[in-house]
Amino acid sequence: MSDAATPQTDAVRRLSTLDRWLPAWIGLAMIGGLLVGRFIPGLSDVLASMEVGGISIPIALGLLVMMYPVLARVRYDKVASVTGDKKLLVSSLLLNWIVGPALMFALAWTFLPDLPEYRTGLIIVGLARCIAMVVIWNDLACGDREAAAVLVAINSVFQVIAFSLLGYFYLTVLPGWLGLDTQGLDVSIGQIALNVLVFLGIPLVAGFASRWIGERTKGRDWYEERVEPKIGPWALYGLLFTIVLLFALQGDAVTSSPLDVVRIALPLLVYFAVMWGLGMVLGKLLGLGYARTTTLAFTAAGNNFELAIAVAIGTFGATSGEALAGVVGPLIEVPVLVGLVYVSLWVARRWFAVDPYSVEAPTRGLDEVRS
């Protein structure tokens, strides 16, 4: 018993203060953002005005800072082994592009039949599959970092191809078949591609270049022992910065309409829990192992809130109910998925009979300092 606990204890000791107290920092960031948005309303207008091509520059910077360190720690020479895992790839496509949108459609109509704006906003959230923040949750849960990079890249490609088509299907075609209200969605493929390029393409290229140059000039050991510990904490700095901005942008709307937020939050809570649970169960049944199973679960549960918010604002307006529903998405997703990180670590020991901290270094937490 004590022997089994030793690797975990050693790993936790090597985590920085920022990593160990992550839930507290995220909670403070959310509260701080809400307070800033509530008591400094002019800040929301300033942040909203700092957009280029529908993309908020401050939020984009926060996301780039958040994603770069994780993608710089991916061992890209192992990506080929992930692409050869057909069970993982097919399962991810099934959960992300068939189950996820269908589940959100069903939950939106079940929980919000009388609120079409919020319902439409939730459906848009369900269509926007995660390509950004999921890399943080995957790393903290000791998932397979290389698998996460591959699945995120696949989601980005499918997002450009399928988002508009699925939006038309779930907001116009399917409701028409079922005799329900219909709602159009006017969003260009170019806008989606730009979103993917900024939030995934830039940090992916930068991360790959960092590792390639570092390993070619100084070797892998030097890169992983000297460079990674220095850039690692910046992922969490970027995460906290992004959370503050997101909560500040809609602080007034959230605090002035708490009952609306609760109604939007309920289907989101069910959605995140069900998608994560399906990923875990499916990965276990397919024998993917803990690391790839937890990666499957988090990539299925996470959503691209940046795209969802941008589409909602661009199509329906910044003060619309659709935009509010899009913003409530990360408000609920962040604390829920942080909680699921800890559930995943518990499941690793109880269900998979492994210590997640004893596996190979690339699947460990974000800011582990090597001994």
Short mmCIF file of N, CA and C in Angstrom, two decimals, residues 143-274:
data_model
loop_
_atom_site.label_atom_id
_atom_site.label_comp_id
_atom_site.label_asym_id
_atom_site.label_seq_id
_atom_site.Cartn_x
_atom_site.Cartn_y
_atom_site.Cartn_z
N GLY A 143 -2.85 12.28 -19.23
CA GLY A 143 -3.22 11.60 -20.46
C GLY A 143 -2.05 11.50 -21.42
N ASP A 144 -2.30 10.91 -22.57
CA ASP A 144 -1.28 10.72 -23.59
C ASP A 144 -1.14 12.02 -24.38
N ARG A 145 -0.02 12.73 -24.19
CA ARG A 145 0.16 14.04 -24.80
C ARG A 145 0.20 13.97 -26.32
N GLU A 146 0.87 12.95 -26.87
CA GLU A 146 0.95 12.81 -28.32
C GLU A 146 -0.43 12.50 -28.91
N ALA A 147 -1.20 11.63 -28.23
CA ALA A 147 -2.54 11.32 -28.70
C ALA A 147 -3.42 12.55 -28.69
N ALA A 148 -3.29 13.37 -27.66
CA ALA A 148 -4.09 14.60 -27.58
C ALA A 148 -3.77 15.53 -28.74
N ALA A 149 -2.49 15.65 -29.08
CA ALA A 149 -2.10 16.52 -30.20
C ALA A 149 -2.70 16.04 -31.50
N VAL A 150 -2.71 14.72 -31.72
CA VAL A 150 -3.26 14.16 -32.96
C VAL A 150 -4.77 14.37 -33.01
N LEU A 151 -5.47 14.07 -31.91
CA LEU A 151 -6.93 14.20 -31.90
C LEU A 151 -7.37 15.65 -32.06
N VAL A 152 -6.61 16.57 -31.45
CA VAL A 152 -6.92 17.99 -31.59
C VAL A 152 -6.74 18.43 -33.04
N ALA A 153 -5.68 17.93 -33.68
CA ALA A 153 -5.45 18.27 -35.09
C ALA A 153 -6.56 17.74 -35.98
N ILE A 154 -7.01 16.50 -35.71
CA ILE A 154 -8.11 15.92 -36.48
C ILE A 154 -9.38 16.73 -36.27
N ASN A 155 -9.65 17.12 -35.03
CA ASN A 155 -10.84 17.93 -34.75
C ASN A 155 -10.81 19.25 -35.52
N SER A 156 -9.62 19.83 -35.62
CA SER A 156 -9.50 21.11 -36.32
C SER A 156 -9.86 20.97 -37.79
N VAL A 157 -9.42 19.88 -38.42
CA VAL A 157 -9.72 19.65 -39.83
C VAL A 157 -11.22 19.43 -40.01
N PHE A 158 -11.79 18.57 -39.18
CA PHE A 158 -13.22 18.30 -39.28
C PHE A 158 -14.04 19.55 -38.98
N GLN A 159 -13.52 20.42 -38.11
CA GLN A 159 -14.25 21.63 -37.75
C GLN A 159 -14.42 22.53 -38.97
N VAL A 160 -13.34 22.68 -39.73
CA VAL A 160 -13.42 23.50 -40.94
C VAL A 160 -14.42 22.92 -41.93
N ILE A 161 -14.42 21.60 -42.05
CA ILE A 161 -15.26 20.94 -43.05
C ILE A 161 -16.72 20.82 -42.60
N ALA A 162 -16.92 20.46 -41.32
CA ALA A 162 -18.24 20.01 -40.89
C ALA A 162 -19.06 21.02 -40.10
N PHE A 163 -18.44 22.06 -39.53
CA PHE A 163 -19.17 22.93 -38.61
C PHE A 163 -20.41 23.56 -39.26
N SER A 164 -20.24 24.18 -40.41
CA SER A 164 -21.36 24.84 -41.07
C SER A 164 -22.44 23.84 -41.48
N LEU A 165 -22.01 22.69 -41.99
CA LEU A 165 -22.98 21.68 -42.42
C LEU A 165 -23.78 21.14 -41.24
N LEU A 166 -23.10 20.85 -40.14
CA LEU A 166 -23.79 20.36 -38.95
C LEU A 166 -24.70 21.43 -38.36
N GLY A 167 -24.25 22.71 -38.42
CA GLY A 167 -25.09 23.80 -37.94
C GLY A 167 -26.39 23.87 -38.72
N TYR A 168 -26.32 23.74 -40.02
CA TYR A 168 -27.52 23.74 -40.86
C TYR A 168 -28.41 22.55 -40.53
N PHE A 169 -27.79 21.38 -40.31
CA PHE A 169 -28.57 20.17 -40.03
C PHE A 169 -29.31 20.27 -38.69
N TYR A 170 -28.57 20.66 -37.62
CA TYR A 170 -29.17 20.65 -36.29
C TYR A 170 -30.05 21.86 -35.99
N LEU A 171 -29.87 22.95 -36.73
CA LEU A 171 -30.68 24.14 -36.47
C LEU A 171 -31.82 24.32 -37.48
N THR A 172 -31.75 23.64 -38.62
CA THR A 172 -32.77 23.82 -39.64
C THR A 172 -33.40 22.49 -40.07
N VAL A 173 -32.58 21.55 -40.54
CA VAL A 173 -33.09 20.31 -41.11
C VAL A 173 -33.75 19.42 -40.07
N LEU A 174 -33.01 19.03 -39.02
CA LEU A 174 -33.54 18.10 -38.02
C LEU A 174 -34.75 18.66 -37.28
N PRO A 175 -34.73 19.94 -36.82
CA PRO A 175 -35.94 20.47 -36.20
C PRO A 175 -37.14 20.44 -37.14
N GLY A 176 -36.92 20.69 -38.45
CA GLY A 176 -38.01 20.62 -39.42
C GLY A 176 -38.59 19.22 -39.51
N TRP A 177 -37.70 18.22 -39.53
CA TRP A 177 -38.18 16.83 -39.56
C TRP A 177 -39.02 16.49 -38.34
N LEU A 178 -38.62 17.04 -37.19
CA LEU A 178 -39.30 16.72 -35.93
C LEU A 178 -40.46 17.65 -35.62
N GLY A 179 -40.74 18.60 -36.51
CA GLY A 179 -41.83 19.53 -36.28
C GLY A 179 -41.52 20.58 -35.25
N LEU A 180 -40.24 20.92 -35.05
CA LEU A 180 -39.82 21.90 -34.06
C LEU A 180 -39.46 23.21 -34.75
N ASP A 181 -39.22 24.24 -33.94
CA ASP A 181 -38.81 25.53 -34.50
C ASP A 181 -37.45 25.39 -35.19
N THR A 182 -37.26 26.12 -36.27
CA THR A 182 -35.99 26.09 -36.99
C THR A 182 -35.26 27.41 -36.83
N GLN A 183 -33.94 27.36 -36.95
CA GLN A 183 -33.11 28.56 -36.80
C GLN A 183 -31.91 28.42 -37.72
N GLY A 184 -31.66 29.39 -38.57
CA GLY A 184 -30.52 29.32 -39.48
C GLY A 184 -29.21 29.67 -38.80
N LEU A 185 -28.11 29.36 -39.46
CA LEU A 185 -26.78 29.69 -38.94
C LEU A 185 -25.92 30.11 -40.12
N ASP A 186 -25.61 31.39 -40.16
CA ASP A 186 -24.83 31.94 -41.27
C ASP A 186 -23.39 32.16 -40.80
N VAL A 187 -22.51 31.22 -41.10
CA VAL A 187 -21.11 31.36 -40.71
C VAL A 187 -20.25 30.82 -41.85
N SER A 188 -19.21 31.56 -42.20
CA SER A 188 -18.39 31.18 -43.35
C SER A 188 -17.33 30.16 -42.96
N ILE A 189 -16.99 29.32 -43.91
CA ILE A 189 -15.91 28.35 -43.70
C ILE A 189 -14.59 29.08 -43.46
N GLY A 190 -14.44 30.24 -44.13
CA GLY A 190 -13.21 31.02 -43.95
C GLY A 190 -13.03 31.47 -42.51
N GLN A 191 -14.13 31.90 -41.86
CA GLN A 191 -14.04 32.34 -40.46
C GLN A 191 -13.65 31.19 -39.55
N ILE A 192 -14.21 30.02 -39.79
CA ILE A 192 -13.88 28.84 -39.00
C ILE A 192 -12.42 28.46 -39.19
N ALA A 193 -11.96 28.49 -40.45
CA ALA A 193 -10.58 28.15 -40.75
C ALA A 193 -9.62 29.14 -40.08
N LEU A 194 -9.97 30.42 -40.06
CA LEU A 194 -9.14 31.42 -39.39
C LEU A 194 -9.05 31.14 -37.90
N ASN A 195 -10.18 30.77 -37.30
CA ASN A 195 -10.20 30.44 -35.88
C ASN A 195 -9.27 29.27 -35.57
N VAL A 196 -9.37 28.23 -36.39
CA VAL A 196 -8.52 27.05 -36.20
C VAL A 196 -7.05 27.41 -36.39
N LEU A 197 -6.75 28.21 -37.42
CA LEU A 197 -5.37 28.60 -37.70
C LEU A 197 -4.75 29.34 -36.53
N VAL A 198 -5.50 30.28 -35.96
CA VAL A 198 -4.97 31.09 -34.86
C VAL A 198 -4.80 30.27 -33.60
N PHE A 199 -5.87 29.57 -33.19
CA PHE A 199 -5.86 28.92 -31.89
C PHE A 199 -5.16 27.57 -31.87
N LEU A 200 -4.95 26.97 -33.02
CA LEU A 200 -4.21 25.70 -33.05
C LEU A 200 -2.95 25.79 -33.91
N GLY A 201 -3.06 26.36 -35.11
CA GLY A 201 -1.95 26.35 -36.04
C GLY A 201 -0.72 27.06 -35.51
N ILE A 202 -0.89 28.27 -34.97
CA ILE A 202 0.27 29.04 -34.49
C ILE A 202 1.00 28.35 -33.35
N PRO A 203 0.30 27.95 -32.27
CA PRO A 203 1.04 27.28 -31.18
C PRO A 203 1.59 25.92 -31.58
N LEU A 204 0.91 25.22 -32.51
CA LEU A 204 1.41 23.93 -32.96
C LEU A 204 2.73 24.08 -33.71
N VAL A 205 2.79 25.03 -34.62
CA VAL A 205 4.03 25.27 -35.38
C VAL A 205 5.14 25.74 -34.44
N ALA A 206 4.80 26.64 -33.51
CA ALA A 206 5.81 27.14 -32.57
C ALA A 206 6.32 26.03 -31.66
N GLY A 207 5.41 25.18 -31.17
CA GLY A 207 5.81 24.08 -30.30
C GLY A 207 6.69 23.08 -31.02
N PHE A 208 6.32 22.72 -32.25
CA PHE A 208 7.13 21.79 -33.04
C PHE A 208 8.50 22.37 -33.32
N ALA A 209 8.55 23.64 -33.68
CA ALA A 209 9.83 24.28 -34.00
C ALA A 209 10.73 24.33 -32.78
N SER A 210 10.17 24.61 -31.62
CA SER A 210 10.97 24.67 -30.40
C SER A 210 11.63 23.34 -30.10
N ARG A 211 10.84 22.27 -30.17
CA ARG A 211 11.40 20.96 -29.86
C ARG A 211 12.42 20.55 -30.94
N TRP A 212 12.10 20.78 -32.19
CA TRP A 212 12.99 20.35 -33.26
C TRP A 212 14.33 21.07 -33.16
N ILE A 213 14.29 22.38 -32.96
CA ILE A 213 15.53 23.17 -32.85
C ILE A 213 16.30 22.78 -31.59
N GLY A 214 15.58 22.65 -30.46
CA GLY A 214 16.24 22.30 -29.21
C GLY A 214 16.92 20.95 -29.25
N GLU A 215 16.23 19.95 -29.81
CA GLU A 215 16.82 18.60 -29.87
C GLU A 215 17.96 18.54 -30.87
N ARG A 216 17.85 19.29 -31.97
CA ARG A 216 18.92 19.26 -32.97
C ARG A 216 20.18 19.96 -32.47
N THR A 217 20.03 20.99 -31.66
CA THR A 217 21.20 21.76 -31.22
C THR A 217 21.80 21.26 -29.91
N LYS A 218 20.95 20.86 -28.97
CA LYS A 218 21.44 20.48 -27.64
C LYS A 218 21.10 19.06 -27.22
N GLY A 219 20.19 18.40 -27.94
CA GLY A 219 19.80 17.05 -27.59
C GLY A 219 18.51 17.00 -26.78
N ARG A 220 17.87 15.80 -26.81
CA ARG A 220 16.59 15.65 -26.13
C ARG A 220 16.70 15.81 -24.63
N ASP A 221 17.72 15.24 -24.01
CA ASP A 221 17.84 15.34 -22.54
C ASP A 221 17.95 16.80 -22.11
N TRP A 222 18.77 17.58 -22.81
CA TRP A 222 18.91 19.00 -22.46
C TRP A 222 17.58 19.72 -22.61
N TYR A 223 16.86 19.45 -23.70
CA TYR A 223 15.60 20.13 -23.96
C TYR A 223 14.58 19.82 -22.87
N GLU A 224 14.46 18.53 -22.51
CA GLU A 224 13.43 18.13 -21.55
C GLU A 224 13.80 18.46 -20.12
N GLU A 225 15.09 18.57 -19.82
CA GLU A 225 15.50 18.86 -18.46
C GLU A 225 15.73 20.35 -18.20
N ARG A 226 16.04 21.10 -19.26
CA ARG A 226 16.35 22.52 -19.07
C ARG A 226 15.27 23.46 -19.61
N VAL A 227 14.72 23.13 -20.77
CA VAL A 227 13.76 24.03 -21.42
C VAL A 227 12.33 23.81 -20.91
N GLU A 228 11.89 22.55 -20.89
CA GLU A 228 10.51 22.27 -20.51
C GLU A 228 10.12 22.78 -19.13
N PRO A 229 10.95 22.60 -18.08
CA PRO A 229 10.56 23.13 -16.78
C PRO A 229 10.40 24.65 -16.76
N LYS A 230 11.10 25.35 -17.65
CA LYS A 230 11.00 26.82 -17.68
C LYS A 230 9.75 27.30 -18.40
N ILE A 231 9.37 26.62 -19.48
CA ILE A 231 8.20 27.06 -20.23
C ILE A 231 6.90 26.46 -19.68
N GLY A 232 6.99 25.38 -18.93
CA GLY A 232 5.80 24.69 -18.43
C GLY A 232 4.81 25.56 -17.69
N PRO A 233 5.24 26.35 -16.70
CA PRO A 233 4.29 27.16 -15.93
C PRO A 233 3.50 28.15 -16.76
N TRP A 234 4.01 28.56 -17.92
CA TRP A 234 3.33 29.55 -18.72
C TRP A 234 2.00 29.04 -19.27
N ALA A 235 1.84 27.73 -19.36
CA ALA A 235 0.55 27.18 -19.80
C ALA A 235 -0.55 27.56 -18.80
N LEU A 236 -0.24 27.46 -17.52
CA LEU A 236 -1.22 27.80 -16.51
C LEU A 236 -1.39 29.31 -16.37
N TYR A 237 -0.32 30.06 -16.57
CA TYR A 237 -0.47 31.52 -16.56
C TYR A 237 -1.43 31.96 -17.67
N GLY A 238 -1.25 31.38 -18.86
CA GLY A 238 -2.12 31.71 -19.97
C GLY A 238 -3.56 31.29 -19.71
N LEU A 239 -3.74 30.12 -19.08
CA LEU A 239 -5.07 29.64 -18.75
C LEU A 239 -5.78 30.61 -17.80
N LEU A 240 -5.10 31.01 -16.74
CA LEU A 240 -5.71 31.91 -15.75
C LEU A 240 -6.02 33.27 -16.36
N PHE A 241 -5.12 33.77 -17.19
CA PHE A 241 -5.33 35.05 -17.86
C PHE A 241 -6.57 34.98 -18.75
N THR A 242 -6.70 33.88 -19.50
CA THR A 242 -7.85 33.71 -20.40
C THR A 242 -9.15 33.63 -19.62
N ILE A 243 -9.13 32.91 -18.51
CA ILE A 243 -10.34 32.78 -17.69
C ILE A 243 -10.79 34.14 -17.16
N VAL A 244 -9.86 34.94 -16.68
CA VAL A 244 -10.20 36.28 -16.18
C VAL A 244 -10.87 37.10 -17.29
N LEU A 245 -10.31 37.07 -18.49
CA LEU A 245 -10.87 37.85 -19.59
C LEU A 245 -12.26 37.36 -19.99
N LEU A 246 -12.44 36.05 -20.09
CA LEU A 246 -13.73 35.51 -20.50
C LEU A 246 -14.82 35.87 -19.50
N PHE A 247 -14.50 35.75 -18.22
CA PHE A 247 -15.50 36.05 -17.20
C PHE A 247 -15.75 37.54 -17.10
N ALA A 248 -14.73 38.35 -17.39
CA ALA A 248 -14.91 39.80 -17.35
C ALA A 248 -15.81 40.27 -18.49
N LEU A 249 -15.71 39.62 -19.66
CA LEU A 249 -16.49 40.04 -20.82
C LEU A 249 -17.99 39.92 -20.57
N GLN A 250 -18.40 38.90 -19.83
CA GLN A 250 -19.83 38.68 -19.59
C GLN A 250 -20.18 38.76 -18.11
N GLY A 251 -19.31 39.42 -17.32
CA GLY A 251 -19.56 39.50 -15.89
C GLY A 251 -20.89 40.14 -15.56
N ASP A 252 -21.23 41.22 -16.25
CA ASP A 252 -22.47 41.93 -15.97
C ASP A 252 -23.68 41.06 -16.35
N ALA A 253 -23.63 40.42 -17.52
CA ALA A 253 -24.74 39.59 -17.96
C ALA A 253 -24.95 38.40 -17.03
N VAL A 254 -23.85 37.81 -16.58
CA VAL A 254 -23.95 36.63 -15.72
C VAL A 254 -24.52 36.99 -14.36
N THR A 255 -23.99 38.05 -13.76
CA THR A 255 -24.43 38.41 -12.41
C THR A 255 -25.82 39.04 -12.39
N SER A 256 -26.25 39.64 -13.51
CA SER A 256 -27.57 40.27 -13.55
C SER A 256 -28.67 39.31 -13.98
N SER A 257 -28.30 38.14 -14.53
CA SER A 257 -29.30 37.15 -14.96
C SER A 257 -28.96 35.78 -14.41
N PRO A 258 -28.89 35.64 -13.09
CA PRO A 258 -28.43 34.37 -12.50
C PRO A 258 -29.34 33.19 -12.82
N LEU A 259 -30.66 33.41 -12.89
CA LEU A 259 -31.57 32.31 -13.18
C LEU A 259 -31.39 31.79 -14.61
N ASP A 260 -31.16 32.72 -15.54
CA ASP A 260 -30.89 32.30 -16.92
C ASP A 260 -29.61 31.48 -16.99
N VAL A 261 -28.60 31.91 -16.26
CA VAL A 261 -27.33 31.18 -16.24
C VAL A 261 -27.53 29.78 -15.69
N VAL A 262 -28.35 29.66 -14.65
CA VAL A 262 -28.62 28.34 -14.06
C VAL A 262 -29.30 27.43 -15.08
N ARG A 263 -30.27 27.96 -15.80
CA ARG A 263 -30.97 27.14 -16.79
C ARG A 263 -30.05 26.71 -17.92
N ILE A 264 -29.13 27.58 -18.31
CA ILE A 264 -28.17 27.21 -19.35
C ILE A 264 -27.16 26.21 -18.80
N ALA A 265 -26.82 26.36 -17.52
CA ALA A 265 -25.78 25.53 -16.93
C ALA A 265 -26.20 24.07 -16.77
N LEU A 266 -27.47 23.83 -16.49
CA LEU A 266 -27.92 22.47 -16.21
C LEU A 266 -27.65 21.51 -17.36
N PRO A 267 -28.07 21.82 -18.59
CA PRO A 267 -27.76 20.88 -19.69
C PRO A 267 -26.26 20.76 -19.95
N LEU A 268 -25.51 21.86 -19.69
CA LEU A 268 -24.06 21.78 -19.87
C LEU A 268 -23.43 20.81 -18.88
N LEU A 269 -23.89 20.86 -17.64
CA LEU A 269 -23.36 19.94 -16.63
C LEU A 269 -23.60 18.49 -17.04
N VAL A 270 -24.81 18.22 -17.50
CA VAL A 270 -25.13 16.86 -17.95
C VAL A 270 -24.27 16.48 -19.15
N TYR A 271 -24.11 17.41 -20.07
CA TYR A 271 -23.34 17.14 -21.29
C TYR A 271 -21.89 16.77 -20.97
N PHE A 272 -21.21 17.60 -20.18
CA PHE A 272 -19.80 17.34 -19.87
C PHE A 272 -19.62 16.02 -19.15
N ALA A 273 -20.50 15.73 -18.20
CA ALA A 273 -20.39 14.49 -17.43
C ALA A 273 -20.63 13.27 -18.32
N VAL A 274 -21.66 13.35 -19.17
CA VAL A 274 -22.00 12.20 -20.02
C VAL A 274 -20.91 11.95 -21.06
#
